[in-house]
Amino acid sequence: MQKSFFYRLLFLFFSIAAAAQTPKKPTTSEIYHSLQKLNFVGSALYIAAHPDDENTRLISYLVNDVHANTAYLSITRGDGGQNLVGPELRELLGVIRTQELLAARRTDGAQQFFTRANDFGYSKNPDETFEFWTREDVLSDVVKTIRKFKPDIIIDRFDHRSPGSTHGHHTASAMLSVEAFDLVGNTSKFPKSAEEYGIWKPQRLFFNTSWWFYGSKEKFDNADKSKLVAVETGNYFPQLGLSNGEIASLSRSMHKSQGFGSTGSRGAETEYLEILEGNKPSENNLFEDINTNWSRLDDGNAIGEILNPLEEKFNFKNPSEMLPQLLKAYPLVSNLKDAHWKKIKLEQLKQLILDCGGIFIEAASEANSVNPNQNFKVNIEAINRGKSDVVLKSIKNSEGKILWNEPQALPFNDDKKIEVTVNSAKQNPPYSSPYWLNEKGTVGMYAAPEKLIGLPETPPLEQLVFELQFGNTTIPFTKNIVYKFNDPVKGEVYRPLEVLPEVTASIPEKVLIFASNTSEIVSVVVHAGKDSISGNVNLQHPEGWKVEPAKQAFQLTRNGETQTFSFTVSPPNGQSEGYLKPVVSAEGQTFDKELVVIDYEHIPYQSVLLPSEAKVAKIDIQKKGQNIGYINGAGDAIPESLKQIGYSVTTINPSTISEKSLQSFDAIVVGIRAYNTVPELAFAQPILNKYVENGGTMIVQYNTNHSLVTENLAPYSLKLSRDRVTDEFSEVKILASENPLLNTPNKITQKDFEGWVQERGLYFPNEWATEFTPILGMKDKGEAETKGSLLVAKFGKGYYIYTGLSFFRELPAGVPGAYRLFANMLSIGK
């Protein structure tokens, strides 16, 4: 019975997270929980490096047990990780992981912030990290967030004193936090944010330690804990029907692209925090000696006298009883001198007034997207499901223009429907796309408008303000305009209303490899963002390349309609790289963006605008063999890349592998992390070994060294490690200059290792049987050379190759040398 109840709650939380635009309809217990948060005047900020670094158990404790205003500052958006739910990497993965963090925060109740730092990939120490991050800019963002959020306590996930012991981003996040702690009170440091938000002085800085940081539980048990504060985070919340551990697991399970699904825990759970700055508090009281009552604020005592008793007298059968007291407190909260807390508490109070009054208001567009400066219809729904007298006085746009002004009483349970026309006036940013992708940044930093730095996403561009009158009190309520439709399977579905361009264009293939001087047909897809639009599309190209025709006319009649145009692209003689860029001219404007849609069940529907371009590369490349079998792993674009250079690639279902089914392939390639994610490979491995023994070529790409489905992933002994080379510019040493992998059919030289992106490779083997030949040596600065990045062994009549080189990043990025080396791997023995 308990298990069934938990899974119902699990479904409920996932449903909430999957539809961020869905209006909240809280239960009485949730209203009481919100009242407790309203009466707590204190804040906590948790700081770490990436999505999924945060301790959701401690964050949930601060929100749901302490009732503190809590936020997580993730220095990056996790752009450099892997993706277990789809093919998106880099910027698009960052969009997914941003939304996963927001889904996690909707689950545990905290807020979310970011800096402009780009997760460029793994780094081994903070020195390497700050070679890519502009330290002063990231520090400025951290200081700005602290001044804006004004936390009483700050908690770091990582230790600032242990560089080299973990991911460089991890240590860097703690170093930035410690440095910012001492700067936020200095007006001369980052004066822009000091002027906008004022200076601030947090009371305490903690490091959220655990036995993991000590190396073992035994070492932690024997360690000096005089500076540690123990916090019990395993409490159960009857109002929510969940323990803190269960909420934390639901929150962490939102990080689906990282494969961090988590099972709920019940019972006692102790967290340890080391005090770094400020006085050490007592156990289970991180806010000790910090005034977190209404009396903290000027004129706050009068508010507390009204609101504090409501907790003791709360009527779970009829929470509307406290509506008169909430309305009595409203003008007092509105007149608070402390602008920071006034804004926070006013929003909390207004939401409680709606919830206790049983009032539902909604603004739903008839279209899922609009263009800048376009008129569109919005359907208004307003209903009073409580017994209080409520009047809908007016509806305004976000600029204060009155759209409807016919005051109407909202009788009990009488659903009012109104239609208004809204104009999507041009704004900055003009579109709903993620703001940090609007301008080109650097490898380590995103560009962003000053006013948006730190925000998790682009603020809703279309909102309406409802004025509701309760007796003599008139209160404005701002609501995002949403898009709502009925799905035959899912029923009522909400999506964000998006402001998008009138037209976009894209080249479906993001990397176009020309292996000869032969011309190729390149497709350009023009996508209408409105009804009835026409114009011309041309294809900008690098010098030396030719494109015919110069431009083509298009005419599209319906929003969402597409038209595909073919351009003949001819490469120059010799090796050359550059970009093709489709540009559309229509309605007196120029459009150079492509529209990418991200649609997963666990996060809101996302429209992302990116620079419309495709990399083209003329490569001097030869190949042998033709038919490639590909076993998918955790997801990569290698098959598409191999097709670019003329291979025929067939996806192999690992559950149907047999000796006969493999006979037609010249080579078999195994996708990244397949031996971590495909259980069938444990049973198919003997058959794959037999394929090699009979003369086939098998290439296995990187796997992590834990949770392997089989330890026997090669015909000979092979042991994986955590060895990696993160510097994509590091020198590559040729260890076996006569080996076919470096000579046939392409001569591999140092030039082939130029232009690599993000890293050289990861999870290299560090032990292997003598039958293997190491081909390349490489290392990061200050480290010993690793030789396991590319290993080849003759087995029977065929060849087995294991490689940790990051081909899954290099081929989609169009790196010529990576293509030439991979072609040699496929060609060996032919």
PDB file of C-alpha atoms in Angstrom, residues 628-632 639-640 643 648-654 656 665:
ATOM      1  CA  ILE A 628      29.467  -0.638 -41.701  1.00  0.00           C
ATOM      2  CA  GLY A 629      27.372  -2.122 -38.905  1.00  0.00           C
ATOM      3  CA  TYR A 630      26.725   0.215 -35.966  1.00  0.00           C
ATOM      4  CA  ILE A 631      25.692  -0.818 -32.446  1.00  0.00           C
ATOM      5  CA  ASN A 632      24.190   2.192 -30.688  1.00  0.00           C
ATOM      6  CA  PRO A 639      26.657   6.912 -38.150  1.00  0.00           C
ATOM      7  CA  GLU A 640      25.557  10.145 -39.802  1.00  0.00           C
ATOM      8  CA  LYS A 643      27.618   8.424 -44.225  1.00  0.00           C
ATOM      9  CA  SER A 648      26.756   2.616 -45.962  1.00  0.00           C
ATOM     10  CA  VAL A 649      25.832   2.362 -42.272  1.00  0.00           C
ATOM     11  CA  THR A 650      23.306  -0.102 -40.850  1.00  0.00           C
ATOM     12  CA  THR A 651      22.118  -0.037 -37.235  1.00  0.00           C
ATOM     13  CA  ILE A 652      22.479  -3.441 -35.582  1.00  0.00           C
ATOM     14  CA  ASN A 653      19.939  -4.583 -33.004  1.00  0.00           C
ATOM     15  CA  PRO A 654      22.176  -6.152 -30.329  1.00  0.00           C
ATOM     16  CA  THR A 656      19.494 -10.170 -32.867  1.00  0.00           C
ATOM     17  CA  PHE A 665      29.747  -5.983 -42.763  1.00  0.00           C
TER      18      PHE A 665
END
